[in-house]
Amino acid sequence: MKQPAITVPEGCNEVLLHACCAPCSSAIVEWLMANGVRPTIFYFNPNIWPREEYEIRKNESKRHAESLGIQWIDGDYDHGSWCQGVKGLEGEPERGCRCEQCFTLRLTATARKARELGFRYFATTLASSRWKSLEQIERAGRKAQEIANSQQNSSSSPVEFWAQNWRKGGLQERRNQLLKEYNFYNQQYCGCEFSARNGANTKPLLRAQMREAKRQHQAQLAKMSADIVERLKASLPLVGEPAVILAYYPLSDEVDIRPLLDHLLQAGNTILLPKVVDDERMELRRYTSPADLQEGAFHIMEPVGEPFTDHDQISLALIPGMAFDAAGHRLGRGKGYYDRLLAACPHLRKIGVCFPFQRVAEVPVEDHDVCMDEVM
């Protein structure tokens, strides 16, 4: 007789479900509720970096739980402690010892929370990912169970890890459907800052990953852009002597800073935009309104005014890119225009502007690449 793809443990009518993200949770939660098991979501993922990425994933998980009327618990974000927990394993490959230690840390916190709240069973959505080792996840869950039970009071009931392959029973296909129905934010990596660093991240591969990430996040780009613009408004000097600022006119997949351009102009600043003039060079021209623009190279809207050549007057540059890392390294689109331009303006304060998912652990660097002073 064929065994069912997913088996509910005896007496299980509720479970504390460790959730790595909303997309991975969606089909599992739906299945649990349809089969008489009430899930409570425990969001504990201090491995995710940077903080902006963590907050976006956390908010999506909370939004999902609230839409279903189920309880959602926020675990602490202590990335520093997580880094200490995997110290010495930074260079491990994916599915190596670092991953198993990461699972153990997160599931131990889940097991302890389950014991604290009186749950008998705990489980994890990590076991829904085809990129993760089910064997590692099960070992981590069993170890977490052992740790939690060894620390419990003698009067309390033990907790048990529900080891389940959540890829079965059509849940993987259902996950993909729910991803579209909920319009979830969905990243292309687990969140660990060492994951991308230790992969074979060439510039072409990273560009391809970022193009796919932009495609998947298309519905969120406008909201993300608005949030970034507000942060830029708060951080840029808009009082005192007006500044000369190099900016960019956004493509559809870049942070839309057009409201910021208007804001800066109204404050009396001079705004410059680049114009591609040949295969090697961009020149700068003044921008006063969209009426200044016409479509130029690579379908970018470019200014039509006179060239601006006194680069020493420019104090600030807002630079788009495909990806940035914490050191300020920037991945462009591969033509090198900005690197050549910025190399001639070493005095500029250079701010990389990107969506949260474009911040990666490490950008491949070459000698000619110009580093940003900060990334927003």
C-alpha positions as a printed Julia matrix, in Angstrom:
376×3 Matrix{Float64}:
  0.0    0.0     0.0
  1.37   3.4    -1.01
  2.31   5.61    1.94
  1.02   9.2     2.0
  3.53  11.86    0.95
  3.06  13.77    4.22
  2.23  12.12    7.53
  0.93  13.98   10.58
  2.52  12.79   13.82
  0.2   11.07   16.27
 -1.84  13.51   18.35
 -0.55  16.56   16.46
 -3.21  19.23   16.05
 -0.88  22.23   16.36
  2.75  22.92   15.52
  5.29  25.68   15.98
  6.52  26.2    12.44
  9.9   27.81   11.94
  9.51  29.89    8.77
 12.49  30.92    6.67
 10.34  33.11    4.38
  6.77  33.6     3.2
  7.14  31.77   -0.16
  8.48  28.61    1.51
  5.78  28.78    4.2
  2.79  29.3     1.95
  1.99  25.8     0.67
  3.01  24.16    3.96
  0.71  26.38    6.01
 -2.12  25.79    3.57
 -1.64  22.02    3.81
 -1.46  22.05    7.61
 -4.66  24.02    7.97
 -6.45  21.79    5.48
 -5.38  18.71    7.46
 -6.4   19.76   10.93
 -3.07  21.1    12.17
 -3.0   24.68   13.42
  0.39  26.3    12.7
  1.95  29.13   14.66
  4.7   30.86   12.69
  8.04  31.46   14.4
 10.19  33.79   12.32
 13.78  33.36   13.52
 16.42  33.96   10.83
 19.43  35.92   12.12
 21.46  34.49    9.23
 19.87  36.97    6.79
 22.02  39.91    5.74
 21.8   42.86    5.3
 19.24  44.12    7.81
 17.11  45.64    5.03
 16.8   42.22    3.4
 15.84  40.69    6.74
 13.11  43.26    7.36
 11.56  42.78    3.92
 11.4   38.99    4.34
 10.1   39.31    7.89
  7.32  41.68    6.84
  6.25  39.36    4.03
  6.05  36.44    6.46
  3.97  38.52    8.85
  1.69  39.7     6.04
  1.1   36.08    5.01
  0.23  34.97    8.55
 -2.1   37.89    9.14
 -3.94  37.21    5.88
 -4.77  33.73    7.22
 -5.5   34.78   10.79
 -2.76  32.63   12.32
 -0.39  33.61   15.09
  3.02  34.95   14.05
  5.96  35.29   16.46
  8.94  37.54   15.8
 12.28  36.05   16.82
 15.21  38.3    17.68
 17.52  39.53   14.93
 21.04  39.18   16.31
 23.24  38.75   13.28
 26.39  39.22   15.34
 25.59  36.22   17.53
 24.78  34.15   14.46
 28.17  35.07   12.95
 29.81  33.93   16.18
 27.85  30.69   15.98
 29.24  29.85   12.53
 32.71  31.28   13.16
 35.4   29.27   11.43
 32.94  27.9     8.88
 32.72  30.99    6.68
 34.55  29.33    3.8
 32.43  26.2     3.75
 30.56  25.45    0.52
 26.78  25.34    0.28
 25.43  22.2     1.98
 28.63  22.11    4.0
 29.18  22.31    7.75
 28.21  25.98    7.96
 24.72  25.26    6.66
 24.12  22.48    9.17
 25.38  24.63   12.03
 23.09  27.45   10.85
 20.1   25.08   10.8
 20.97  23.85   14.28
 21.16  27.36   15.72
 17.82  28.38   14.24
 16.0   25.15   15.1
 17.35  25.11   18.64
 15.78  28.53   19.16
 12.55  27.13   17.68
 12.6   24.07   19.94
 13.14  26.27   23.0
 10.27  28.53   21.96
  8.06  25.47   21.45
  8.9   24.25   24.96
  8.26  27.73   26.39
  4.84  27.96   24.73
  3.78  24.39   25.46
  3.9   22.99   21.91
  4.67  19.32   21.6
  5.81  19.53   17.97
  7.99  21.92   16.01
  8.89  21.83   12.31
 10.65  23.99    9.71
  9.96  25.25    6.22
 13.66  24.85    5.43
 12.76  21.32    4.37
 10.75  22.69    1.44
 13.79  24.0    -0.43
 15.41  21.87   -3.08
 18.67  23.74   -2.42
 18.92  22.43    1.15
 20.02  19.02    2.4
 17.13  17.18    4.02
 19.61  15.04    5.92
 21.28  18.12    7.4
 17.92  19.61    8.35
 16.79  16.42   10.07
 20.06  16.1    12.0
 19.78  19.74   13.06
 16.17  19.25   14.14
 16.98  16.16   16.18
 19.9   17.95   17.86
 17.69  20.96   18.61
 15.11  18.6    20.14
 17.78  17.01   22.3
 19.13  20.37   23.49
 15.69  21.75   24.34
 14.64  18.61   26.2
 17.87  18.47   28.18
 17.18  21.99   29.47
 13.49  21.61   30.27
 11.96  21.39   33.73
 11.13  17.86   34.81
  7.45  18.81   35.04
  7.14  19.95   31.41
  6.47  17.73   28.42
  9.24  17.08   25.9
  9.2   18.66   22.45
  9.53  16.64   19.25
 10.87  17.59   15.85
  8.47  16.83   13.01
 10.95  15.75   10.35
  9.11  16.08    7.06
 10.03  16.41    3.39
  7.75  19.3     2.47
  8.64  19.02   -1.21
  6.28  16.08   -1.63
  2.54  15.87   -2.17
  2.49  18.59   -4.83
  3.55  21.27   -2.33
  6.45  22.48   -4.49
  4.1   23.18   -7.39
  1.54  24.77   -5.06
  4.26  26.99   -3.59
  4.99  28.37   -7.05
  1.29  29.11   -7.58
  0.93  30.85   -4.22
  4.08  32.86   -4.87
  2.26  34.5    -7.78
 -1.12  34.74   -6.05
  0.3   36.55   -3.01
  2.85  38.46   -5.09
  5.48  37.52   -2.52
  8.92  39.08   -2.36
 11.19  36.2    -3.36
 14.98  36.3    -3.22
 17.42  34.06   -5.07
 19.62  33.15   -2.1
 19.07  31.91    1.43
 20.11  35.22    2.99
 23.48  34.16    4.38
 26.21  36.7     3.69
 28.69  33.89    3.03
 26.51  32.09    0.5
 27.17  34.39   -2.44
 30.75  35.03   -1.36
 31.7   31.39   -1.61
 29.84  30.74   -4.85
 31.31  31.06   -8.32
 30.03  34.62   -8.61
 31.48  35.99  -11.79
 30.24  39.35  -12.97
 28.06  37.86  -15.76
 26.52  35.36  -13.34
 25.79  38.03  -10.76
 24.22  40.26  -13.4
 22.0   37.38  -14.49
 20.97  36.76  -10.88
 20.12  40.42  -10.4
 18.07  40.56  -13.61
 16.04  37.58  -12.42
 15.64  39.12   -8.95
 14.35  42.35  -10.5
 11.89  40.4   -12.59
 10.56  38.55   -9.55
 10.29  41.72   -7.48
  8.7   43.82  -10.2
  5.53  44.47   -8.22
  7.49  45.75   -5.2
  9.9   48.07   -7.02
  7.73  51.2    -6.78
  7.26  50.86   -3.01
 10.95  50.1    -2.5
 11.89  53.13   -4.62
  9.66  55.41   -2.54
 11.26  54.17    0.7
 14.78  54.7    -0.65
 13.94  58.19   -1.9
 12.7   59.12    1.58
 15.94  57.91    3.13
 17.96  59.86    0.59
 15.95  63.02    1.25
 16.68  62.68    4.94
 20.4   62.13    4.45
 21.34  64.59    1.7
 22.2   68.18    2.6
 19.43  70.42    1.3
 20.22  73.59    3.22
 23.02  76.12    2.94
 24.94  76.58   -0.28
 23.28  74.75   -3.21
 25.33  71.84   -4.47
 26.16  70.47   -7.9
 24.97  66.86   -7.92
 25.54  64.13  -10.48
 22.47  61.87  -10.63
 20.82  59.52  -13.11
 17.47  59.26  -14.87
 16.17  55.79  -13.98
 15.49  52.88  -16.26
 12.36  50.89  -15.41
 14.36  48.38  -13.33
 16.35  50.96  -11.34
 15.46  52.84   -8.17
 13.11  55.59   -9.33
 14.72  58.77   -8.01
 12.65  61.16  -10.12
 10.83  62.55   -7.03
 14.26  63.11   -5.46
 15.47  65.01   -8.54
 12.49  67.34   -8.25
 13.15  67.75   -4.52
 16.8   68.61   -5.09
 15.97  71.09   -7.85
 13.43  72.86   -5.67
 16.12  73.24   -2.99
 18.27  75.15   -5.48
 20.76  72.42   -6.36
 22.21  71.94   -9.83
 21.47  68.48  -11.2
 23.64  66.84  -13.83
 22.8   63.7   -15.8
 25.14  61.63  -17.96
 24.9   61.3   -21.72
 26.69  58.54  -23.65
 28.66  60.07  -26.52
 30.63  57.07  -27.84
 31.72  53.55  -26.88
 34.08  54.82  -24.19
 32.77  58.05  -22.77
 29.89  59.8   -21.05
 29.6   63.56  -20.71
 27.5   65.49  -18.23
 24.66  67.88  -18.99
 22.38  69.97  -16.84
 18.88  68.74  -16.02
 15.98  71.05  -15.12
 12.89  68.98  -16.05
 11.8   65.96  -18.13
 11.47  68.38  -21.04
 15.29  68.41  -21.16
 15.4   64.74  -22.12
 15.32  62.54  -25.17
 15.98  58.82  -25.56
 19.64  58.09  -26.09
 21.98  55.13  -25.94
 20.65  51.89  -24.39
 17.11  53.43  -24.24
 18.2   55.76  -21.42
 16.6   59.18  -21.25
 19.44  61.69  -21.62
 19.72  65.49  -21.35
 19.98  67.59  -24.51
 21.56  70.75  -23.06
 25.14  71.97  -23.24
 27.93  69.81  -21.75
 29.01  70.57  -18.18
 32.8   70.32  -17.98
 33.8   71.82  -14.63
 33.85  68.53  -12.74
 35.55  70.13   -9.74
 32.25  71.83   -8.88
 30.47  68.48   -8.4
 30.31  67.48   -4.75
 28.01  64.44   -4.81
 27.16  61.57   -7.17
 24.16  59.22   -7.02
 25.16  56.1    -8.93
 22.93  53.18   -9.98
 24.25  49.65  -10.34
 23.34  46.01  -10.71
 24.74  45.01   -7.3
 26.71  46.45   -4.39
 28.47  44.93   -1.41
 29.15  46.25    2.1
 32.6   47.5     1.1
 31.01  49.74   -1.55
 32.1   47.69   -4.53
 29.73  48.19   -7.44
 28.7   45.93  -10.3
 27.62  47.93  -13.35
 26.04  46.78  -16.57
 29.38  45.87  -18.09
 30.33  48.85  -20.26
 32.52  50.66  -17.73
 31.11  54.13  -18.38
 30.7   55.12  -14.75
 34.08  53.74  -13.74
 35.83  55.88  -16.35
 33.82  58.96  -15.44
 34.24  58.62  -11.68
 37.95  57.85  -11.94
 38.35  61.39  -13.28
 36.43  62.84  -10.29
 38.16  61.41   -7.2
 36.88  64.19   -4.91
 33.21  63.2    -5.28
 31.16  61.68   -2.47
 29.78  58.64   -4.27
 26.5   57.05   -3.12
 25.41  53.78   -4.69
 21.63  53.55   -5.08
 19.98  50.14   -5.23
 17.1   47.98   -4.08
 17.69  45.9    -0.92
 17.97  42.65   -2.87
 20.83  44.15   -4.89
 23.04  44.28   -1.8
 25.12  41.12   -1.93
 27.87  39.58    0.17
 30.61  40.27   -2.33
 30.92  41.89   -5.75
 33.75  40.61   -7.97
 36.27  43.45   -8.28
 38.78  44.46  -10.94
 41.51  47.09  -10.72
 39.57  49.69  -12.72
 36.35  49.41  -10.65
 35.52  52.56   -8.64
 34.28  52.0    -5.1
 31.3   53.83   -3.58
 31.63  55.78   -0.34
 28.28  54.44    0.85
 25.3   52.48   -0.46
 21.63  53.32    0.08
